[in-house]
Amino acid sequence: MTENFNFKDNYNIDDLLEIMKILRAPGGCPWDMAQTHASIKKDFIEETYEVIEAIDKESPDMMKEELGDVLMQVVFHSQIETEKGNFNFDDVCDGICKKLILRHPHVFGSVEADTVDKVLTNWDDIKRKEKNQKTAADAMNAVPKELPALMRAEKLEGKAFKAGYGSKERDERLKCLKESLDKVYSNPDDINPEKIGRLLLAVCGLAKSEDIDAEEALRDVSDEYIKEFSEFEKKQQ
């Protein structure tokens, strides 16, 4: 199967596409041949988080490796669709290039946007037109449910704020948080998922109003929690 494969000291994207094609073809790798979009979707998530880990560790070598793993996932999924005759990797590249050109009219067109806020406003407006989102609620419904819950809640809060729903003022967000907490305290025998969810949403709203990333804040505090537990465990020994 690989007798005509051109081994090199350095490979490029064309080689990666060819390698994936070989792995998926008859006589290739039994495991790779058996995979579907669904069977490897969690691998995509895992590889993405490993890129985040590399960024947090400020490790270029680790980032290079993990970005390669993410790219491999893109190529893997593209190859599956190529075999089905739906699209190929070039179509993926074509699509993202067109999207970038369309969403940067201040670079590839005549629109003026000389600040980050203007760029983001234009991006959101163009995206809503692309997706045929006529209302802010349409945009909110388009936020993937598969996102980590805190991350999704933050995005929803941000879109709601932009549409004028709720207040980003600290006092108002604290009031909202207190109301949610009071509902938990008012009937401790009826602490249910909805009350906890509302409380968490209120916390996300407060974090958003303070420009704090709730996902990262919880992650960092969780790391501290491990350290605290470690100290506790040592004292028990």
PDB file of N, CA and C in Angstrom, residues 31 40-55 62-77:
ATOM      1  N   TRP A  31      -8.190   0.492  12.161  1.00  0.00           N
ATOM      2  CA  TRP A  31      -8.833   1.425  13.098  1.00  0.00           C
ATOM      3  C   TRP A  31      -9.290   2.672  12.370  1.00  0.00           C
ATOM      4  N   ILE A  40     -15.165   9.746  16.496  1.00  0.00           N
ATOM      5  CA  ILE A  40     -13.949  10.516  16.823  1.00  0.00           C
ATOM      6  C   ILE A  40     -14.252  11.952  17.253  1.00  0.00           C
ATOM      7  N   LYS A  41     -15.532  12.275  17.448  1.00  0.00           N
ATOM      8  CA  LYS A  41     -15.857  13.660  17.789  1.00  0.00           C
ATOM      9  C   LYS A  41     -15.269  14.076  19.137  1.00  0.00           C
ATOM     10  N   LYS A  42     -15.225  13.156  20.099  1.00  0.00           N
ATOM     11  CA  LYS A  42     -14.646  13.501  21.402  1.00  0.00           C
ATOM     12  C   LYS A  42     -13.141  13.683  21.306  1.00  0.00           C
ATOM     13  N   ASP A  43     -12.521  12.985  20.362  1.00  0.00           N
ATOM     14  CA  ASP A  43     -11.079  13.176  20.146  1.00  0.00           C
ATOM     15  C   ASP A  43     -10.801  14.616  19.717  1.00  0.00           C
ATOM     16  N   PHE A  44     -11.706  15.157  18.885  1.00  0.00           N
ATOM     17  CA  PHE A  44     -11.556  16.537  18.420  1.00  0.00           C
ATOM     18  C   PHE A  44     -11.577  17.492  19.616  1.00  0.00           C
ATOM     19  N   ILE A  45     -12.509  17.258  20.526  1.00  0.00           N
ATOM     20  CA  ILE A  45     -12.604  18.097  21.725  1.00  0.00           C
ATOM     21  C   ILE A  45     -11.342  17.979  22.564  1.00  0.00           C
ATOM     22  N   GLU A  46     -10.883  16.756  22.764  1.00  0.00           N
ATOM     23  CA  GLU A  46      -9.691  16.527  23.584  1.00  0.00           C
ATOM     24  C   GLU A  46      -8.470  17.212  22.990  1.00  0.00           C
ATOM     25  N   GLU A  47      -8.300  17.090  21.662  1.00  0.00           N
ATOM     26  CA  GLU A  47      -7.136  17.703  21.016  1.00  0.00           C
ATOM     27  C   GLU A  47      -7.199  19.226  21.132  1.00  0.00           C
ATOM     28  N   THR A  48      -8.400  19.777  21.034  1.00  0.00           N
ATOM     29  CA  THR A  48      -8.555  21.226  21.151  1.00  0.00           C
ATOM     30  C   THR A  48      -8.150  21.708  22.540  1.00  0.00           C
ATOM     31  N   TYR A  49      -8.572  20.975  23.560  1.00  0.00           N
ATOM     32  CA  TYR A  49      -8.212  21.363  24.918  1.00  0.00           C
ATOM     33  C   TYR A  49      -6.712  21.225  25.164  1.00  0.00           C
ATOM     34  N   GLU A  50      -6.072  20.295  24.467  1.00  0.00           N
ATOM     35  CA  GLU A  50      -4.630  20.147  24.611  1.00  0.00           C
ATOM     36  C   GLU A  50      -3.890  21.325  23.984  1.00  0.00           C
ATOM     37  N   VAL A  51      -4.485  21.933  22.948  1.00  0.00           N
ATOM     38  CA  VAL A  51      -3.926  23.174  22.410  1.00  0.00           C
ATOM     39  C   VAL A  51      -4.035  24.279  23.456  1.00  0.00           C
ATOM     40  N   ILE A  52      -5.186  24.344  24.124  1.00  0.00           N
ATOM     41  CA  ILE A  52      -5.382  25.347  25.182  1.00  0.00           C
ATOM     42  C   ILE A  52      -4.348  25.158  26.287  1.00  0.00           C
ATOM     43  N   GLU A  53      -4.082  23.904  26.634  1.00  0.00           N
ATOM     44  CA  GLU A  53      -3.071  23.618  27.650  1.00  0.00           C
ATOM     45  C   GLU A  53      -1.706  24.132  27.212  1.00  0.00           C
ATOM     46  N   ALA A  54      -1.375  23.933  25.936  1.00  0.00           N
ATOM     47  CA  ALA A  54      -0.088  24.398  25.409  1.00  0.00           C
ATOM     48  C   ALA A  54       0.008  25.916  25.462  1.00  0.00           C
ATOM     49  N   ILE A  55      -1.118  26.590  25.165  1.00  0.00           N
ATOM     50  CA  ILE A  55      -1.146  28.053  25.237  1.00  0.00           C
ATOM     51  C   ILE A  55      -0.931  28.513  26.670  1.00  0.00           C
ATOM     52  N   MET A  62       5.044  22.354  22.354  1.00  0.00           N
ATOM     53  CA  MET A  62       3.810  21.625  22.648  1.00  0.00           C
ATOM     54  C   MET A  62       2.675  22.119  21.753  1.00  0.00           C
ATOM     55  N   MET A  63       2.630  23.444  21.536  1.00  0.00           N
ATOM     56  CA  MET A  63       1.579  24.002  20.702  1.00  0.00           C
ATOM     57  C   MET A  63       1.699  23.495  19.266  1.00  0.00           C
ATOM     58  N   LYS A  64       2.927  23.441  18.766  1.00  0.00           N
ATOM     59  CA  LYS A  64       3.146  22.942  17.403  1.00  0.00           C
ATOM     60  C   LYS A  64       2.615  21.520  17.270  1.00  0.00           C
ATOM     61  N   GLU A  65       2.894  20.683  18.257  1.00  0.00           N
ATOM     62  CA  GLU A  65       2.443  19.298  18.214  1.00  0.00           C
ATOM     63  C   GLU A  65       0.920  19.205  18.298  1.00  0.00           C
ATOM     64  N   GLU A  66       0.343  19.953  19.240  1.00  0.00           N
ATOM     65  CA  GLU A  66      -1.097  19.850  19.453  1.00  0.00           C
ATOM     66  C   GLU A  66      -1.895  20.477  18.312  1.00  0.00           C
ATOM     67  N   LEU A  67      -1.378  21.551  17.710  1.00  0.00           N
ATOM     68  CA  LEU A  67      -2.038  22.111  16.534  1.00  0.00           C
ATOM     69  C   LEU A  67      -2.033  21.109  15.391  1.00  0.00           C
ATOM     70  N   GLY A  68      -0.959  20.333  15.317  1.00  0.00           N
ATOM     71  CA  GLY A  68      -0.901  19.270  14.310  1.00  0.00           C
ATOM     72  C   GLY A  68      -1.986  18.235  14.539  1.00  0.00           C
ATOM     73  N   ASP A  69      -2.234  17.904  15.806  1.00  0.00           N
ATOM     74  CA  ASP A  69      -3.283  16.930  16.132  1.00  0.00           C
ATOM     75  C   ASP A  69      -4.670  17.470  15.756  1.00  0.00           C
ATOM     76  N   VAL A  70      -4.884  18.780  15.989  1.00  0.00           N
ATOM     77  CA  VAL A  70      -6.161  19.389  15.609  1.00  0.00           C
ATOM     78  C   VAL A  70      -6.314  19.398  14.090  1.00  0.00           C
ATOM     79  N   LEU A  71      -5.231  19.748  13.395  1.00  0.00           N
ATOM     80  CA  LEU A  71      -5.256  19.747  11.930  1.00  0.00           C
ATOM     81  C   LEU A  71      -5.549  18.347  11.399  1.00  0.00           C
ATOM     82  N   MET A  72      -4.978  17.358  12.047  1.00  0.00           N
ATOM     83  CA  MET A  72      -5.243  15.977  11.647  1.00  0.00           C
ATOM     84  C   MET A  72      -6.729  15.646  11.768  1.00  0.00           C
ATOM     85  N   GLN A  73      -7.372  16.156  12.822  1.00  0.00           N
ATOM     86  CA  GLN A  73      -8.802  15.931  12.997  1.00  0.00           C
ATOM     87  C   GLN A  73      -9.596  16.566  11.857  1.00  0.00           C
ATOM     88  N   VAL A  74      -9.205  17.773  11.454  1.00  0.00           N
ATOM     89  CA  VAL A  74      -9.873  18.448  10.341  1.00  0.00           C
ATOM     90  C   VAL A  74      -9.724  17.624   9.066  1.00  0.00           C
ATOM     91  N   VAL A  75      -8.512  17.148   8.828  1.00  0.00           N
ATOM     92  CA  VAL A  75      -8.246  16.335   7.643  1.00  0.00           C
ATOM     93  C   VAL A  75      -9.009  15.015   7.707  1.00  0.00           C
ATOM     94  N   PHE A  76      -9.069  14.415   8.896  1.00  0.00           N
ATOM     95  CA  PHE A  76      -9.765  13.139   9.089  1.00  0.00           C
ATOM     96  C   PHE A  76     -11.244  13.277   8.714  1.00  0.00           C
ATOM     97  N   HIS A  77     -11.902  14.283   9.278  1.00  0.00           N
ATOM     98  CA  HIS A  77     -13.323  14.500   8.998  1.00  0.00           C
ATOM     99  C   HIS A  77     -13.546  14.854   7.522  1.00  0.00           C
TER     100      HIS A  77
END
